Amino acid sequence: MRKVHVAHCIIPDAERILDKEQPVHDKGFIRLIDYLGGDRRIADAARLYQSGHSGPETDERALIHTALRNGNEAPLLQVAFSFEIKLPLFLIPIWIECCESRTCGIDGNHPELPADFYRPSLAPPDSTNENQPPSKVIWNKAMSMMTDDRKRAVGHCEKMLKDGIPETVVQLNLPRTTYTRWYWHVGLRDLLRFTHHGFTAVNRREIGDYARAVKETARRVCPIAVEAFEEVILNARHFTQREIASIGALARGRPLALSGEERERFVKKLGFDPEQKSDASTPQPSTKKTTPKKSASTKRRRRRGGRPKKAEEKPTD
């Protein structure tokens, strides 16, 4: 029986970024404080789950991919992370909704208020008309108004603190763009769920940026597990029973039995419209000039020394 690894996992790629800030946005960051486990731990757990004992040596990649394909996320619980996160206040509710984890925040409950604020990029993250973004002049005016509002709110907060107003009350007046820091302890399963929900279209672009940074940090610790997650879950598509039946009908040459929004969702999952004929499938007339083939006798004459001489005409009596 194969012995299961029980020693502490040390991942060289993870050690290189340990306690180093990974920047996100203008002033935010994520910092990996500590980690527990790695791909080897996940593979050992998957091996025990599949065979009931340690069993023979099996490829770690195959074990982890098979576990996720079968919907078995229990082996992912063998890996955990501790982060320090600096993020705007308005992202905290979205962050908490995306996954289950433990946090310890550093917020406005201190005599010295935080002075960093998030400044959105030129394109509004939630613009309903992305093809017509506001002009740079209008955008700069909006950013100037936001800056004035932040300065005014912070000034009021400082005055309230000097007047003896409780810090918990003063905190309510902080702008939602104020940066705060917290410690985030999360298991790999919930971390991957966070990245999955963070990339969905219903969430703000900013949470997706943090999800991307968190995923790339997790890749340093367990690259095979993150690779399997991307292949099996993140970049995969779930088809309903009717959609699977439609795929079978298309394979038999039958028309698509879906309509309306159901058809739009199906086409979006496929990435193309199966009933739309492409121009590439229509044969185009060839424009290449064809030259008549030369006979074998002509080729032989040329090899012998060029064109044959014309026969001399015999004089007629």
Short mmCIF file of C-alpha atoms in Angstrom, two decimals:
data_model
loop_
_atom_site.label_atom_id
_atom_site.label_comp_id
_atom_site.label_asym_id
_atom_site.label_seq_id
_atom_site.Cartn_x
_atom_site.Cartn_y
_atom_site.Cartn_z
CA MET A 1 0.00 0.00 0.00
CA ARG A 2 1.37 3.37 -1.04
CA LYS A 3 2.22 5.78 1.77
CA VAL A 4 0.32 9.08 1.70
CA HIS A 5 2.46 12.22 1.92
CA VAL A 6 1.96 13.95 5.26
CA ALA A 7 4.86 16.42 5.34
CA HIS A 8 4.31 20.14 4.87
CA CYS A 9 4.09 21.07 1.17
CA ILE A 10 6.59 23.70 0.07
CA ILE A 11 5.82 25.07 -3.40
CA PRO A 12 8.78 27.02 -4.89
CA ASP A 13 6.55 29.19 -7.13
CA ALA A 14 4.39 30.15 -4.15
CA GLU A 15 7.40 30.91 -1.97
CA ARG A 16 8.59 33.48 -4.53
CA ILE A 17 5.48 35.65 -4.09
CA LEU A 18 4.89 35.04 -0.38
CA ASP A 19 4.39 38.35 1.50
CA LYS A 20 4.68 40.33 -1.75
CA GLU A 21 1.94 42.72 -2.87
CA GLN A 22 0.28 41.94 -6.20
CA PRO A 23 -1.18 45.27 -7.42
CA VAL A 24 -4.83 45.54 -8.42
CA HIS A 25 -6.27 48.78 -9.81
CA ASP A 26 -4.68 52.08 -8.85
CA LYS A 27 -4.01 51.54 -5.13
CA GLY A 28 -5.37 48.09 -4.29
CA PHE A 29 -3.46 44.84 -3.92
CA ILE A 30 -3.60 41.24 -2.78
CA ARG A 31 -0.80 39.67 -0.73
CA LEU A 32 -0.40 35.96 -0.05
CA ILE A 33 0.47 35.61 3.63
CA ASP A 34 0.46 31.83 3.94
CA TYR A 35 -0.79 28.67 2.25
CA LEU A 36 -1.47 25.06 3.21
CA GLY A 37 -1.25 22.08 0.87
CA GLY A 38 -0.87 21.83 -2.89
CA ASP A 39 -1.60 19.59 -5.87
CA ARG A 40 0.00 16.62 -4.11
CA ARG A 41 -2.45 16.94 -1.21
CA ILE A 42 -5.41 17.15 -3.60
CA ALA A 43 -4.22 14.11 -5.56
CA ASP A 44 -3.79 12.06 -2.37
CA ALA A 45 -7.33 12.93 -1.27
CA ALA A 46 -8.73 12.12 -4.71
CA ARG A 47 -6.89 8.78 -4.73
CA LEU A 48 -8.30 7.82 -1.34
CA TYR A 49 -11.80 8.83 -2.43
CA GLN A 50 -11.68 6.79 -5.65
CA SER A 51 -10.08 3.59 -4.36
CA GLY A 52 -10.88 3.62 -0.64
CA HIS A 53 -7.18 3.36 0.19
CA SER A 54 -3.93 4.91 -0.96
CA GLY A 55 -3.73 2.50 -3.90
CA PRO A 56 -1.11 2.45 -6.66
CA GLU A 57 0.73 5.48 -7.94
CA THR A 58 -1.42 7.48 -10.38
CA ASP A 59 -0.77 10.66 -12.31
CA GLU A 60 -1.74 13.71 -10.23
CA ARG A 61 -3.20 15.54 -13.22
CA ALA A 62 -5.46 12.62 -14.13
CA LEU A 63 -6.67 12.24 -10.54
CA ILE A 64 -7.52 15.93 -10.10
CA HIS A 65 -9.18 16.31 -13.50
CA THR A 66 -11.23 13.15 -12.94
CA ALA A 67 -12.37 14.33 -9.52
CA LEU A 68 -13.64 17.67 -10.87
CA ARG A 69 -15.28 16.05 -13.91
CA ASN A 70 -17.19 13.76 -11.52
CA GLY A 71 -18.29 16.75 -9.44
CA ASN A 72 -16.13 15.73 -6.47
CA GLU A 73 -14.84 18.96 -4.92
CA ALA A 74 -13.97 17.41 -1.53
CA PRO A 75 -10.24 16.96 -2.38
CA LEU A 76 -9.97 20.73 -2.88
CA LEU A 77 -10.54 21.18 0.86
CA GLN A 78 -6.96 20.03 1.43
CA VAL A 79 -5.64 23.45 0.31
CA ALA A 80 -6.15 26.79 2.09
CA PHE A 81 -4.88 30.34 1.72
CA SER A 82 -4.44 33.44 3.86
CA PHE A 83 -4.44 36.80 2.06
CA GLU A 84 -4.19 40.44 2.93
CA ILE A 85 -6.52 42.37 0.62
CA LYS A 86 -6.73 46.10 0.00
CA LEU A 87 -9.98 46.97 -1.77
CA PRO A 88 -12.68 49.68 -2.00
CA LEU A 89 -15.55 49.49 0.47
CA PHE A 90 -18.17 49.07 -2.25
CA LEU A 91 -16.70 45.67 -3.24
CA ILE A 92 -17.05 44.10 0.21
CA PRO A 93 -20.75 43.06 -0.09
CA ILE A 94 -20.11 41.52 -3.52
CA TRP A 95 -17.01 39.75 -2.23
CA ILE A 96 -18.87 38.21 0.70
CA GLU A 97 -21.74 37.07 -1.53
CA CYS A 98 -19.35 35.26 -3.89
CA CYS A 99 -17.96 32.74 -1.40
CA GLU A 100 -17.87 31.47 2.17
CA SER A 101 -14.71 32.51 4.01
CA ARG A 102 -13.36 34.11 7.18
CA THR A 103 -12.35 37.76 7.21
CA CYS A 104 -10.85 40.18 9.69
CA GLY A 105 -11.25 43.77 8.55
CA ILE A 106 -9.29 46.96 9.11
CA ASP A 107 -11.78 49.77 8.55
CA GLY A 108 -12.71 53.21 9.81
CA ASN A 109 -12.78 52.18 13.49
CA HIS A 110 -9.50 54.02 14.06
CA PRO A 111 -8.68 57.63 14.97
CA GLU A 112 -6.78 58.07 11.70
CA LEU A 113 -9.12 57.68 8.73
CA PRO A 114 -7.90 55.99 5.52
CA ALA A 115 -6.83 58.47 2.87
CA ASP A 116 -6.79 56.24 -0.24
CA PHE A 117 -9.73 56.30 -2.63
CA TYR A 118 -10.53 54.31 -5.74
CA ARG A 119 -10.59 56.27 -8.99
CA PRO A 120 -12.41 54.45 -11.82
CA SER A 121 -10.81 54.18 -15.23
CA LEU A 122 -12.00 56.24 -18.19
CA ALA A 123 -14.62 53.75 -19.35
CA PRO A 124 -17.40 53.41 -16.73
CA PRO A 125 -17.43 49.78 -15.53
CA ASP A 126 -21.23 49.50 -15.58
CA SER A 127 -21.96 51.61 -18.66
CA THR A 128 -25.07 50.35 -20.44
CA ASN A 129 -23.83 51.69 -23.76
CA GLU A 130 -20.24 50.60 -24.14
CA ASN A 131 -20.09 51.68 -27.78
CA GLN A 132 -20.60 55.33 -26.85
CA PRO A 133 -18.56 56.08 -23.70
CA PRO A 134 -18.56 59.63 -22.34
CA SER A 135 -15.98 62.04 -23.66
CA LYS A 136 -12.76 62.65 -21.76
CA VAL A 137 -13.91 66.16 -20.81
CA ILE A 138 -17.16 64.91 -19.26
CA TRP A 139 -15.35 62.07 -17.53
CA ASN A 140 -12.77 64.39 -15.98
CA LYS A 141 -15.55 66.66 -14.71
CA ALA A 142 -17.24 63.68 -13.07
CA MET A 143 -13.96 62.58 -11.45
CA SER A 144 -13.41 66.13 -10.18
CA MET A 145 -16.85 66.15 -8.55
CA MET A 146 -16.17 62.76 -6.95
CA THR A 147 -12.87 64.06 -5.56
CA ASP A 148 -14.58 67.13 -4.08
CA ASP A 149 -17.27 64.96 -2.49
CA ARG A 150 -14.66 62.65 -0.96
CA LYS A 151 -12.67 65.55 0.52
CA ARG A 152 -15.84 67.07 1.96
CA ALA A 153 -16.95 63.74 3.49
CA VAL A 154 -13.52 63.03 5.01
CA GLY A 155 -13.40 66.56 6.44
CA HIS A 156 -16.77 66.03 8.10
CA CYS A 157 -15.62 62.68 9.50
CA GLU A 158 -12.49 64.22 11.01
CA LYS A 159 -14.55 67.01 12.59
CA MET A 160 -17.00 64.49 14.08
CA LEU A 161 -14.13 62.49 15.57
CA LYS A 162 -12.73 65.64 17.20
CA ASP A 163 -16.18 66.41 18.62
CA GLY A 164 -16.30 62.98 20.28
CA ILE A 165 -18.76 61.26 17.94
CA PRO A 166 -18.37 57.44 18.20
CA GLU A 167 -16.14 55.96 15.51
CA THR A 168 -18.83 53.45 14.51
CA VAL A 169 -21.10 56.39 13.63
CA VAL A 170 -18.38 58.32 11.81
CA GLN A 171 -17.63 55.24 9.72
CA LEU A 172 -21.11 55.42 8.20
CA ASN A 173 -20.19 58.68 6.50
CA LEU A 174 -17.11 57.32 4.72
CA PRO A 175 -17.35 57.33 0.90
CA ARG A 176 -17.86 53.88 -0.62
CA THR A 177 -14.74 54.39 -2.76
CA THR A 178 -12.56 54.47 0.37
CA TYR A 179 -9.91 51.75 0.37
CA THR A 180 -9.84 49.38 3.33
CA ARG A 181 -7.75 46.33 4.19
CA TRP A 182 -8.74 42.96 5.54
CA TYR A 183 -7.33 39.49 6.12
CA TRP A 184 -9.04 36.77 4.09
CA HIS A 185 -8.70 33.08 4.98
CA VAL A 186 -10.28 30.81 2.37
CA GLY A 187 -10.12 27.20 1.18
CA LEU A 188 -9.32 26.36 -2.43
CA ARG A 189 -12.87 25.21 -3.18
CA ASP A 190 -14.40 28.51 -2.06
CA LEU A 191 -11.58 30.47 -3.68
CA LEU A 192 -12.36 28.89 -7.05
CA ARG A 193 -16.07 29.55 -6.53
CA PHE A 194 -15.21 33.18 -5.83
CA THR A 195 -13.28 33.45 -9.10
CA HIS A 196 -16.13 31.75 -10.97
CA HIS A 197 -18.75 34.18 -9.66
CA GLY A 198 -16.35 37.11 -9.96
CA PHE A 199 -16.08 36.63 -13.73
CA THR A 200 -19.85 36.60 -14.32
CA ALA A 201 -21.40 39.47 -16.22
CA VAL A 202 -23.77 40.45 -13.39
CA ASN A 203 -20.90 41.61 -11.20
CA ARG A 204 -18.83 44.73 -11.50
CA ARG A 205 -15.67 44.71 -13.54
CA GLU A 206 -13.62 45.55 -10.44
CA ILE A 207 -14.52 42.32 -8.63
CA GLY A 208 -13.46 40.43 -11.74
CA ASP A 209 -10.05 42.11 -11.61
CA TYR A 210 -9.56 40.93 -8.03
CA ALA A 211 -10.84 37.45 -8.94
CA ARG A 212 -8.27 37.25 -11.73
CA ALA A 213 -5.44 38.25 -9.37
CA VAL A 214 -6.59 35.73 -6.75
CA LYS A 215 -6.79 32.94 -9.34
CA GLU A 216 -3.29 33.62 -10.65
CA THR A 217 -1.95 33.58 -7.09
CA ALA A 218 -3.66 30.24 -6.44
CA ARG A 219 -2.08 28.92 -9.64
CA ARG A 220 1.33 29.37 -7.99
CA VAL A 221 0.29 27.01 -5.18
CA CYS A 222 -1.71 24.36 -7.09
CA PRO A 223 -1.34 24.83 -10.87
CA ILE A 224 -2.93 21.49 -11.79
CA ALA A 225 -6.06 22.15 -9.73
CA VAL A 226 -6.50 25.63 -11.23
CA GLU A 227 -5.94 24.20 -14.72
CA ALA A 228 -8.61 21.54 -14.10
CA PHE A 229 -11.00 24.18 -12.73
CA GLU A 230 -10.56 26.32 -15.85
CA GLU A 231 -11.12 23.37 -18.18
CA VAL A 232 -13.97 21.62 -16.38
CA ILE A 233 -15.86 24.54 -14.78
CA LEU A 234 -14.78 28.08 -15.64
CA ASN A 235 -14.47 27.74 -19.42
CA ALA A 236 -16.98 24.89 -19.77
CA ARG A 237 -20.67 25.16 -20.64
CA HIS A 238 -23.67 23.49 -19.04
CA PHE A 239 -26.34 22.27 -21.45
CA THR A 240 -29.96 21.59 -20.50
CA GLN A 241 -31.83 18.46 -21.51
CA ARG A 242 -33.55 20.24 -24.40
CA GLU A 243 -30.23 21.68 -25.58
CA ILE A 244 -28.62 18.23 -25.58
CA ALA A 245 -31.57 16.91 -27.59
CA SER A 246 -31.10 19.80 -30.02
CA ILE A 247 -27.43 18.89 -30.49
CA GLY A 248 -28.49 15.35 -31.38
CA ALA A 249 -31.08 16.68 -33.82
CA LEU A 250 -28.50 18.88 -35.53
CA ALA A 251 -26.14 15.91 -35.85
CA ARG A 252 -28.92 14.04 -37.70
CA GLY A 253 -29.52 16.98 -40.03
CA ARG A 254 -32.78 18.11 -38.44
CA PRO A 255 -33.70 21.77 -37.76
CA LEU A 256 -33.09 23.36 -34.38
CA ALA A 257 -36.16 22.90 -32.15
CA LEU A 258 -35.48 26.00 -30.02
CA SER A 259 -36.75 29.55 -30.34
CA GLY A 260 -36.63 32.94 -28.66
CA GLU A 261 -34.37 33.46 -25.66
CA GLU A 262 -33.82 29.72 -25.32
CA ARG A 263 -32.31 29.62 -28.79
CA GLU A 264 -30.18 32.71 -28.10
CA ARG A 265 -28.73 31.11 -24.95
CA PHE A 266 -27.98 27.91 -26.85
CA VAL A 267 -26.24 29.74 -29.70
CA LYS A 268 -24.23 31.79 -27.19
CA LYS A 269 -23.01 28.60 -25.50
CA LEU A 270 -21.96 27.11 -28.83
CA GLY A 271 -20.25 30.30 -29.94
CA PHE A 272 -21.83 30.13 -33.41
CA ASP A 273 -25.21 29.71 -35.07
CA PRO A 274 -25.42 26.11 -36.36
CA GLU A 275 -28.21 26.98 -38.82
CA GLN A 276 -26.45 29.97 -40.36
CA LYS A 277 -24.62 29.06 -43.55
CA SER A 278 -21.14 30.52 -43.72
CA ASP A 279 -19.72 32.01 -46.89
CA ALA A 280 -16.74 29.70 -46.61
CA SER A 281 -18.98 26.65 -47.15
CA THR A 282 -20.13 27.93 -50.58
CA PRO A 283 -17.72 26.84 -53.31
CA GLN A 284 -16.25 29.82 -55.15
CA PRO A 285 -15.29 29.72 -58.85
CA SER A 286 -11.57 29.36 -59.32
CA THR A 287 -9.78 32.43 -60.74
CA LYS A 288 -6.51 30.62 -61.35
CA LYS A 289 -5.51 30.53 -65.00
CA THR A 290 -5.06 27.05 -66.37
CA THR A 291 -2.45 26.32 -68.99
CA PRO A 292 -2.93 23.48 -71.45
CA LYS A 293 -0.87 20.46 -70.65
CA LYS A 294 1.95 19.71 -73.00
CA SER A 295 2.08 16.35 -74.69
CA ALA A 296 4.81 13.85 -73.97
CA SER A 297 6.09 14.05 -77.56
CA THR A 298 6.60 17.82 -77.27
CA LYS A 299 8.59 17.38 -74.05
CA ARG A 300 10.80 14.74 -75.73
CA ARG A 301 11.53 17.02 -78.68
CA ARG A 302 12.59 19.85 -76.37
CA ARG A 303 14.96 17.56 -74.48
CA ARG A 304 16.58 16.53 -77.80
CA GLY A 305 17.41 20.07 -78.88
CA GLY A 306 14.46 22.29 -79.37
CA ARG A 307 11.68 22.42 -81.91
CA PRO A 308 11.90 20.04 -84.86
CA LYS A 309 12.59 21.56 -88.29
CA LYS A 310 9.80 21.63 -90.79
CA ALA A 311 10.12 19.07 -93.53
CA GLU A 312 11.29 20.53 -96.85
CA GLU A 313 8.65 20.51 -99.50
CA LYS A 314 9.49 18.36 -102.49
CA PRO A 315 9.24 20.09 -105.84
CA THR A 316 6.34 18.94 -107.89
CA ASP A 317 6.72 18.14 -111.54
#
